[in-house]
CSV table of C-alpha atoms in Angstrom, one decimal:
chain,number,residue,atom,x,y,z
A,1,MET,CA,153.8,54.8,195.4
A,2,LEU,CA,150.1,54.3,193.7
A,3,SER,CA,147.8,53.0,196.4
A,4,THR,CA,146.1,49.8,194.9
A,5,ASP,CA,143.7,49.1,197.9
A,6,LEU,CA,140.2,48.3,197.4
A,7,PRO,CA,137.9,46.6,199.4
A,8,HIS,CA,138.3,43.0,199.5
A,9,HIS,CA,134.8,42.4,198.5
A,10,ALA,CA,134.8,44.9,195.7
A,11,VAL,CA,134.5,42.4,192.5
A,12,PRO,CA,132.4,41.8,189.6
A,13,GLN,CA,129.5,39.7,189.8
A,14,LEU,CA,128.9,37.8,186.6
A,15,ARG,CA,126.2,35.9,185.6
A,16,PRO,CA,124.5,34.2,182.3
A,17,PHE,CA,121.9,35.7,180.0
A,18,ARG,CA,120.2,34.6,177.3
A,19,GLY,CA,121.7,36.0,173.9
A,20,ILE,CA,120.4,37.6,171.1
A,21,ARG,CA,122.1,36.2,168.0
A,22,TYR,CA,121.7,36.3,164.1
A,23,ASP,CA,120.0,33.3,162.6
A,24,PRO,CA,122.5,32.2,159.8
A,25,ASP,CA,119.5,30.5,157.8
A,26,ARG,CA,118.1,34.2,157.7
A,27,VAL,CA,121.4,36.0,156.8
A,28,GLY,CA,123.8,33.5,155.5
A,29,ASP,CA,127.1,34.1,156.4
A,30,ILE,CA,127.5,35.9,159.8
A,31,SER,CA,130.4,37.8,158.9
A,32,THR,CA,128.5,39.7,156.7
A,33,VAL,CA,126.6,41.3,158.8
A,34,VAL,CA,128.8,42.0,162.2
A,35,CYS,CA,131.5,44.8,162.1
A,36,PRO,CA,134.2,46.0,164.2
A,37,PRO,CA,133.5,48.5,167.3
A,38,TYR,CA,131.9,51.6,167.0
A,39,ASP,CA,135.0,54.2,166.7
A,40,ASP,CA,137.4,51.4,164.6
A,41,ILE,CA,135.4,51.8,161.5
A,42,GLY,CA,135.1,55.5,159.2
A,43,PRO,CA,132.1,57.5,158.0
A,44,ALA,CA,132.4,56.1,154.4
A,45,ARG,CA,132.8,52.3,155.8
A,46,VAL,CA,129.8,53.0,157.7
A,47,ARG,CA,127.7,54.4,154.7
A,48,ALA,CA,128.6,51.4,152.6
A,49,LEU,CA,127.4,49.1,155.6
A,50,LEU,CA,124.4,50.9,156.0
A,51,ALA,CA,123.3,49.6,152.5
A,52,ARG,CA,123.0,46.1,153.5
A,53,PRO,CA,119.4,45.4,155.0
A,54,HIS,CA,120.3,43.6,158.3
A,55,HIS,CA,123.6,45.1,159.0
A,56,ILE,CA,124.5,45.7,162.8
A,57,THR,CA,125.4,49.1,161.7
A,58,ARG,CA,122.0,49.9,160.9
A,59,LEU,CA,121.2,49.7,165.2
A,60,LEU,CA,124.2,51.2,165.7
A,61,HIS,CA,125.3,54.1,163.6
A,62,THR,CA,121.9,56.0,163.5
A,63,LYS,CA,120.6,59.6,163.7
A,64,ASN,CA,117.2,58.2,164.8
A,65,PRO,CA,117.5,55.8,167.9
A,66,GLN,CA,113.4,55.2,167.7
A,67,ALA,CA,113.7,54.1,163.9
A,68,ALA,CA,116.9,51.7,165.0
A,69,ALA,CA,114.7,50.3,167.8
A,70,VAL,CA,111.5,49.6,165.2
A,71,GLU,CA,114.1,47.8,163.1
A,72,MET,CA,115.4,45.7,165.8
A,73,GLU,CA,111.9,44.7,166.6
A,74,ARG,CA,111.0,44.1,163.0
A,75,TRP,CA,114.2,41.7,163.1
A,76,LEU,CA,113.2,40.0,166.0
A,77,ARG,CA,109.8,39.3,164.8
A,78,GLY,CA,111.1,38.3,161.5
A,79,GLY,CA,113.5,35.7,163.1
A,80,VAL,CA,116.8,37.4,161.6
A,81,LEU,CA,117.7,37.6,165.3
A,82,VAL,CA,116.6,35.1,167.8
A,83,ARG,CA,117.1,34.7,171.5
A,84,ASP,CA,119.0,31.8,172.9
A,85,ALA,CA,116.6,29.2,174.6
A,86,GLY,CA,118.2,29.5,178.1
A,87,PRO,CA,120.5,31.5,179.8
A,88,ALA,CA,124.6,31.0,178.9
A,89,LEU,CA,127.8,32.0,179.7
A,90,TYR,CA,129.7,32.2,176.3
A,91,VAL,CA,133.2,31.7,176.2
A,92,TYR,CA,134.9,33.8,172.9
A,93,GLU,CA,137.9,33.5,171.4
A,94,GLN,CA,140.0,35.1,168.4
A,95,HIS,CA,142.7,33.6,166.4
A,96,ALA,CA,144.9,34.5,164.1
A,97,GLY,CA,145.6,31.6,162.3
A,98,HIS,CA,146.6,28.9,165.0
A,99,GLU,CA,147.8,31.9,167.3
A,100,LEU,CA,145.3,32.6,170.2
A,101,LEU,CA,145.1,36.0,170.1
A,102,GLN,CA,142.3,36.2,172.9
A,103,ARG,CA,139.8,34.0,175.1
A,104,GLY,CA,137.2,35.5,177.3
A,105,VAL,CA,133.8,34.8,178.9
A,106,ILE,CA,130.8,36.7,177.9
A,107,GLY,CA,128.0,37.5,180.4
A,108,ALA,CA,125.7,40.1,182.2
A,109,LEU,CA,128.0,41.7,184.9
A,110,ASN,CA,126.6,43.8,187.8
A,111,LEU,CA,127.3,47.6,187.5
A,112,PRO,CA,129.0,49.0,190.7
A,113,SER,CA,127.0,51.2,192.7
A,114,HIS,CA,128.6,54.8,193.8
A,115,ASP,CA,130.4,53.4,197.2
A,116,ARG,CA,132.6,50.7,195.9
A,117,SER,CA,133.8,50.1,192.0
A,118,THR,CA,134.2,46.7,190.6
A,119,VAL,CA,134.7,48.0,187.4
A,120,LEU,CA,138.0,50.4,186.7
A,121,PRO,CA,137.7,52.9,184.1
A,122,HIS,CA,140.7,54.7,183.4
A,123,GLU,CA,140.4,57.3,180.9
A,124,ASP,CA,138.0,60.4,181.0
A,125,VAL,CA,134.6,60.7,178.4
A,126,GLU,CA,132.9,63.3,176.4
A,127,PRO,CA,129.5,64.1,178.0
A,128,HIS,CA,127.8,64.5,174.8
A,129,VAL,CA,129.0,61.2,173.3
A,130,VAL,CA,127.6,59.6,176.6
A,131,ALA,CA,124.4,61.0,176.0
A,132,VAL,CA,124.2,59.6,172.5
A,133,ARG,CA,125.1,56.3,173.5
A,134,ALA,CA,122.7,56.1,176.4
A,135,ALA,CA,119.8,57.4,174.3
A,136,LEU,CA,120.5,54.8,171.7
A,137,MET,CA,120.6,51.8,174.4
A,138,ALA,CA,117.5,53.2,176.0
A,139,ALA,CA,115.7,53.1,172.7
A,140,LEU,CA,116.8,49.9,171.8
A,141,ARG,CA,116.4,48.5,175.5
A,142,ALA,CA,119.4,46.1,174.6
A,143,GLN,CA,123.1,46.4,174.8
A,144,PRO,CA,124.1,45.3,171.1
A,145,GLU,CA,127.8,45.4,172.0
A,146,PRO,CA,130.0,44.0,175.0
A,147,LEU,CA,132.4,46.4,177.3
A,148,LEU,CA,135.8,45.0,176.9
A,149,LEU,CA,137.4,44.1,180.4
A,150,ALA,CA,140.8,42.9,181.6
A,151,CYS,CA,141.0,40.9,184.7
A,152,ASP,CA,144.9,40.0,185.8
A,153,SER,CA,144.2,36.4,186.9
A,154,THR,CA,142.0,33.3,186.4
A,155,THR,CA,141.8,30.3,188.8
A,156,GLN,CA,142.9,27.0,187.6
A,157,ALA,CA,139.7,25.3,187.8
A,158,ALA,CA,138.0,27.8,185.1
A,159,ALA,CA,140.7,27.7,182.9
A,160,ARG,CA,140.8,24.1,182.8
A,161,LEU,CA,137.1,24.2,182.0
A,162,MET,CA,137.4,26.9,179.3
A,163,ASP,CA,140.0,24.6,177.8
A,164,ARG,CA,137.1,21.6,177.5
A,165,ILE,CA,134.4,24.3,176.5
A,166,VAL,CA,136.7,25.4,173.4
A,167,ARG,CA,136.6,21.6,172.4
A,168,ARG,CA,132.9,21.6,172.0
A,169,PRO,CA,131.1,22.9,168.8
A,170,ALA,CA,130.7,26.4,168.0
A,171,LEU,CA,127.5,28.5,168.2
A,172,ALA,CA,129.1,31.1,165.5
A,173,VAL,CA,132.3,31.5,163.7
A,174,VAL,CA,132.9,34.6,162.2
A,175,ARG,CA,136.1,35.5,159.9
A,176,SER,CA,137.1,39.2,159.5
A,177,GLY,CA,140.4,39.4,157.5
A,178,ALA,CA,142.8,37.3,159.3
A,179,ILE,CA,141.2,37.0,162.5
A,180,THR,CA,138.5,34.3,163.1
A,181,HIS,CA,136.1,34.8,166.0
A,182,THR,CA,134.4,31.8,167.6
A,183,LEU,CA,131.7,31.9,170.1
A,184,ARG,CA,130.7,28.6,172.3
A,185,ALA,CA,127.9,28.2,175.1
A,186,CYS,CA,128.2,27.3,178.6
A,187,THR,CA,124.5,26.2,179.6
A,188,GLU,CA,125.4,24.0,182.9
A,189,PRO,CA,124.6,25.8,186.2
A,190,GLU,CA,127.6,24.3,187.7
A,191,GLU,CA,129.9,25.0,185.0
A,192,GLN,CA,128.3,28.7,184.7
A,193,ALA,CA,129.5,29.0,188.5
A,194,VAL,CA,132.7,28.0,187.9
A,195,LEU,CA,133.4,30.3,185.0
A,196,ALA,CA,132.0,33.3,187.0
A,197,ALA,CA,133.9,32.7,190.1
A,198,GLY,CA,137.3,32.0,188.2
A,199,LEU,CA,137.0,35.4,186.5
A,200,THR,CA,135.9,37.7,189.1
A,201,ARG,CA,138.1,37.6,192.0
A,202,HIS,CA,139.2,41.2,191.2
A,203,PRO,CA,138.1,44.5,189.9
A,204,ALA,CA,138.1,44.4,185.9
A,205,LEU,CA,139.9,47.2,184.0
A,206,ILE,CA,138.2,48.7,181.0
A,207,ALA,CA,139.8,47.9,178.0
A,208,ASP,CA,137.2,49.5,175.5
A,209,GLY,CA,133.9,50.8,176.0
A,210,HIS,CA,134.6,53.7,178.7
A,211,HIS,CA,131.5,55.7,176.9
A,212,ARG,CA,129.5,53.0,176.9
A,213,TYR,CA,130.2,52.1,180.5
A,214,ALA,CA,129.3,55.6,181.5
A,215,ALA,CA,126.3,55.6,179.6
A,216,LEU,CA,125.1,52.6,181.4
A,217,ARG,CA,126.0,53.8,184.4
A,218,ASN,CA,123.6,57.2,183.7
A,219,LEU,CA,120.9,54.3,182.6
A,220,ARG,CA,121.4,52.7,185.8
A,221,GLU,CA,121.0,56.0,188.2
A,222,ARG,CA,118.0,57.4,186.1
A,223,HIS,CA,116.2,53.9,186.8
A,224,ASP,CA,117.3,53.6,190.4
A,225,GLY,CA,114.2,53.4,192.7
A,226,PRO,CA,112.3,50.6,195.0
A,227,GLY,CA,111.3,48.8,191.9
A,228,PRO,CA,113.2,46.4,189.2
A,229,ASN,CA,115.9,48.3,187.6
A,230,PRO,CA,117.1,46.8,183.8
A,231,TRP,CA,120.2,48.5,183.9
A,232,ARG,CA,121.8,47.1,186.8
A,233,SER,CA,124.1,44.7,184.7
A,234,ALA,CA,126.1,45.4,181.6
A,235,LEU,CA,127.0,43.2,178.7
A,236,ALA,CA,130.2,42.2,179.2
A,237,LEU,CA,133.3,40.3,177.9
A,238,LEU,CA,136.1,39.8,180.5
A,239,VAL,CA,139.5,38.5,179.4
A,240,ASP,CA,142.3,37.4,181.4
A,241,SER,CA,145.3,39.6,180.6
A,242,SER,CA,147.6,36.9,182.5
A,243,ALA,CA,146.7,34.0,180.3
A,244,ALA,CA,146.1,35.8,176.9
A,245,PRO,CA,147.0,39.3,177.0
A,246,LEU,CA,145.3,41.9,175.2
A,247,ARG,CA,147.7,44.3,173.1
A,248,LEU,CA,148.1,47.8,174.3
A,249,THR,CA,149.1,50.3,171.6
A,250,ALA,CA,148.8,54.1,171.4
A,251,ILE,CA,146.4,56.4,169.4
A,252,HIS,CA,148.2,58.7,167.7
A,253,ARG,CA,147.2,62.7,166.5
A,254,VAL,CA,146.6,64.0,163.3
A,255,ILE,CA,146.4,67.7,163.2
A,256,PRO,CA,145.9,68.8,159.5
A,257,GLY,CA,145.6,72.5,160.2
A,258,LEU,CA,149.2,72.5,161.3
A,259,GLU,CA,152.3,73.2,159.6
A,260,PRO,CA,155.2,70.9,160.9
A,261,GLU,CA,158.3,73.0,160.7
A,262,LYS,CA,156.3,75.5,162.6
A,263,ALA,CA,155.2,72.8,165.0
A,264,ALA,CA,159.0,71.7,165.8
A,265,VAL,CA,159.9,75.4,166.3
A,266,ALA,CA,157.2,76.1,168.6
A,267,ALA,CA,158.1,73.0,170.4
A,268,SER,CA,161.3,73.5,171.0
A,269,ASP,CA,160.3,76.3,173.5
A,270,VAL,CA,158.7,73.6,175.8
A,271,ALA,CA,160.8,70.8,175.3
A,272,ARG,CA,163.8,69.4,173.6
A,273,VAL,CA,163.4,68.4,169.9
A,274,ARG,CA,165.8,66.7,167.5
A,275,PRO,CA,165.4,66.1,163.9
A,276,LEU,CA,165.5,62.7,162.8
A,277,PRO,CA,167.2,62.2,159.3
A,278,GLU,CA,165.9,58.7,158.9
A,279,GLY,CA,162.4,60.0,158.8
A,280,PRO,CA,159.5,59.0,161.2
A,281,ARG,CA,159.6,56.0,163.3
A,282,PRO,CA,157.6,54.8,166.0
A,283,PRO,CA,158.7,56.4,169.5
A,284,GLY,CA,160.1,54.8,172.3
A,285,PRO,CA,159.4,55.5,176.0
A,286,GLY,CA,159.3,59.1,177.3
A,287,GLU,CA,159.2,60.3,173.7
A,288,LEU,CA,157.1,61.7,171.3
A,289,VAL,CA,157.9,61.8,167.1
A,290,LEU,CA,156.3,64.9,165.3
A,291,THR,CA,156.4,64.5,161.5
A,292,GLY,CA,154.9,65.7,158.5
A,293,ALA,CA,155.9,66.4,154.6
A,294,GLY,CA,158.6,63.7,154.9
A,295,ARG,CA,160.4,65.4,157.8
A,296,ALA,CA,160.1,64.1,161.4
A,297,TRP,CA,161.7,65.2,165.0
A,298,THR,CA,161.6,63.7,168.4
A,299,ILE,CA,160.3,65.5,171.3
A,300,THR,CA,161.7,64.9,175.0
A,301,THR,CA,162.1,66.1,178.0
A,302,PRO,CA,159.5,68.7,178.6
A,303,HIS,CA,160.4,72.0,180.7
A,304,PRO,CA,159.1,71.4,184.1
A,305,GLN,CA,157.4,74.7,184.5
A,306,ALA,CA,155.7,74.7,180.9
A,307,LEU,CA,154.7,71.4,181.7
A,308,ASN,CA,153.4,72.5,185.2
A,309,GLU,CA,151.6,75.4,183.7
A,310,ALA,CA,149.9,73.5,181.1
A,311,LEU,CA,148.6,70.7,183.5
A,312,VAL,CA,147.4,73.1,186.4
A,313,GLY,CA,144.6,71.2,188.4
A,314,LYS,CA,145.3,68.1,186.8
A,315,PRO,CA,146.6,64.9,188.8
A,316,ARG,CA,150.5,65.1,189.3
A,317,GLN,CA,150.8,61.6,187.7
A,318,TRP,CA,149.9,63.2,184.4
A,319,ARG,CA,153.2,64.6,183.9
A,320,ALA,CA,154.3,61.3,182.8
A,321,LEU,CA,151.4,60.3,180.6
A,322,PRO,CA,152.1,60.7,176.7
A,323,ALA,CA,149.0,61.8,176.0
A,324,ALA,CA,148.6,64.6,178.6
A,325,VAL,CA,152.0,66.0,177.1
A,326,ALA,CA,150.5,65.9,173.7
A,327,ASP,CA,147.3,67.3,174.2
A,328,HIS,CA,147.8,69.8,176.9
A,329,LEU,CA,151.3,70.9,176.8
A,330,LEU,CA,151.7,70.7,172.9
A,331,LEU,CA,148.3,71.0,171.4
A,332,ALA,CA,146.7,73.1,173.8
A,333,HIS,CA,149.3,74.9,175.6
A,334,THR,CA,152.0,75.6,172.6
A,335,TRP,CA,150.0,75.3,169.3
A,336,SER,CA,146.8,76.8,170.5
A,337,VAL,CA,145.0,74.0,168.6
A,338,PRO,CA,141.2,74.2,169.6
A,339,ASP,CA,139.3,71.3,171.1
A,340,LEU,CA,136.8,71.0,168.5
A,341,PRO,CA,135.7,68.5,166.2
A,342,GLY,CA,137.8,67.8,163.1
A,343,ALA,CA,140.5,69.9,164.4
A,344,VAL,CA,142.5,66.7,165.6
A,345,HIS,CA,141.9,63.2,164.3
A,346,HIS,CA,142.8,60.0,166.4
A,347,VAL,CA,144.6,57.3,164.7
A,348,HIS,CA,145.2,53.9,166.1
A,349,ASP,CA,147.7,52.9,163.6
A,350,ALA,CA,151.2,54.9,163.0
A,351,THR,CA,151.8,54.3,159.5
A,352,GLU,CA,148.1,55.4,158.6
A,353,ALA,CA,148.6,58.9,160.7
A,354,ILE,CA,152.4,58.9,158.7
A,355,THR,CA,150.6,58.7,155.3
A,356,ALA,CA,147.8,60.9,156.0
A,357,VAL,CA,150.3,64.0,156.3
A,358,ALA,CA,153.1,62.6,153.8
A,359,ARG,CA,152.4,65.7,151.2
A,360,PRO,CA,153.4,68.9,152.0
A,361,GLY,CA,149.9,70.9,153.6
A,362,SER,CA,148.9,68.2,154.7
A,363,GLY,CA,149.1,68.8,158.3
A,364,THR,CA,151.2,67.2,161.0
A,365,ALA,CA,150.9,64.1,162.9
A,366,LEU,CA,152.1,63.3,166.6
A,367,LEU,CA,153.2,60.1,167.3
A,368,LEU,CA,152.6,58.4,171.0
A,369,PRO,CA,154.5,55.5,172.6
A,370,ALA,CA,152.1,52.9,174.1
A,371,MET,CA,151.5,52.4,177.7
A,372,VAL,CA,151.7,49.4,180.1
A,373,GLU,CA,149.1,47.7,181.0
A,374,GLY,CA,150.4,47.6,184.5
A,375,THR,CA,150.8,51.4,184.9
A,376,VAL,CA,147.0,52.1,183.5
A,377,ARG,CA,145.6,49.6,186.0
A,378,ASP,CA,147.3,51.1,188.7
A,379,LEU,CA,146.6,54.7,188.0
A,380,ALA,CA,143.0,53.2,187.6
A,381,ARG,CA,143.0,51.7,191.4
A,382,ALA,CA,144.3,54.7,192.6
A,383,GLY,CA,141.3,57.0,190.7
A,384,VAL,CA,143.6,58.6,188.4
A,385,MET,CA,141.7,59.0,184.8
A,386,LEU,CA,143.8,59.3,181.9
A,387,PRO,CA,143.6,62.0,179.2
A,388,ARG,CA,140.8,60.7,176.1
A,389,LYS,CA,142.3,58.8,173.8
A,390,SER,CA,145.3,57.6,175.4
A,391,THR,CA,145.1,53.8,175.3
A,392,SER,CA,143.8,51.1,172.8
A,393,PHE,CA,143.5,48.0,173.9
A,394,GLY,CA,142.6,45.0,171.4
A,395,PRO,CA,141.9,42.8,169.7
A,396,LYS,CA,138.4,43.8,170.3
A,397,PRO,CA,135.0,41.8,169.6
A,398,ALA,CA,133.0,41.7,166.7
A,399,VAL,CA,129.9,43.8,167.1
A,400,GLY,CA,126.8,42.0,166.4
A,401,LEU,CA,128.2,38.9,167.1
A,402,ILE,CA,126.1,38.6,170.6
A,403,MET,CA,123.7,41.0,172.1
A,404,ARG,CA,121.7,41.3,175.3
A,405,ARG,CA,118.1,42.3,175.3
A,406,LEU,CA,116.7,43.9,178.5
A,407,GLY,CA,113.7,41.8,179.9
A,408,GLY,CA,114.0,37.8,179.9
A,409,SER,CA,117.8,37.8,180.8
């Protein structure tokens, strides 16, 4: 049984801030200058977006953080970006047609100190990625994309207030494919207090942004001292997963240098492997699906001894996690795939992963099942970090719709 006990006062604190937003009079349709989160667009798409003079990728996808900081300053001076007149909490919705996909509140969220956690990370991070994110935010002195956090309840008063706010005029509307993103401001202090108290009664689970969160924690620690520390809070979107549940999907592995039939034979030494004559399909609970060159196999029931050897020094709970079986038992232990850039591609869409290895000689895909949010939350409360790239929560916010600049907020 996993412990879910935390100090009763270890809850997040959300406060209003003066948002930085694009001025549509300068850039036109804001949909043309915002983009999906950092990890959700590939290199070719990034290169195309960088050619647009005011696109948010010019700040995020840069090899020169100082140059990005100069560009952001130029946009602020020239009115491309403007700071809202007063502090606000921002109610944010995403719709697909008439279907509500997500509703939450964006604010400045306190970053927890070492001794207690108000924010629950659930995945390991890569130190070099954390360093890159920290360097960019430090140069910009800004937080250009919010953490996506899932809270598990909202007070009735806060829910009723959000229902009223979403009937007010929008600050910004962005359309990306089939999804419409709408941002509204809550500027009255009494209403802000109701929203903040209604969403922050319990620790919040990080749904997206583990590397940004770790980078912000590093920046906070680096600047801690007797004086003011501008890194003690983070731009965050809190979504009530009990009212508007985020979708939780798996992240699949594509291994270009691995031949599928050889992979299936080797996997049979450490697990039960059976062919799928009908071809690849999404895996169910407790199984992985191996595919390549039109063939597919299901992998279940890892051999206990092999799994123990592959997970030496890891938490006991990892033995039931799909990503741990995939990355440690199969990729590292059985197939000897190196943990190097390019050796494994992480793909969010199962169909895309299957298509990538459809031709003979194009490699192997390993499809993982999705986890359940309750399991992720329980493990996070118990302090158990999942293997990297275990989960994908969505829908994620559009990057560039609202930003936070340090100082004056």
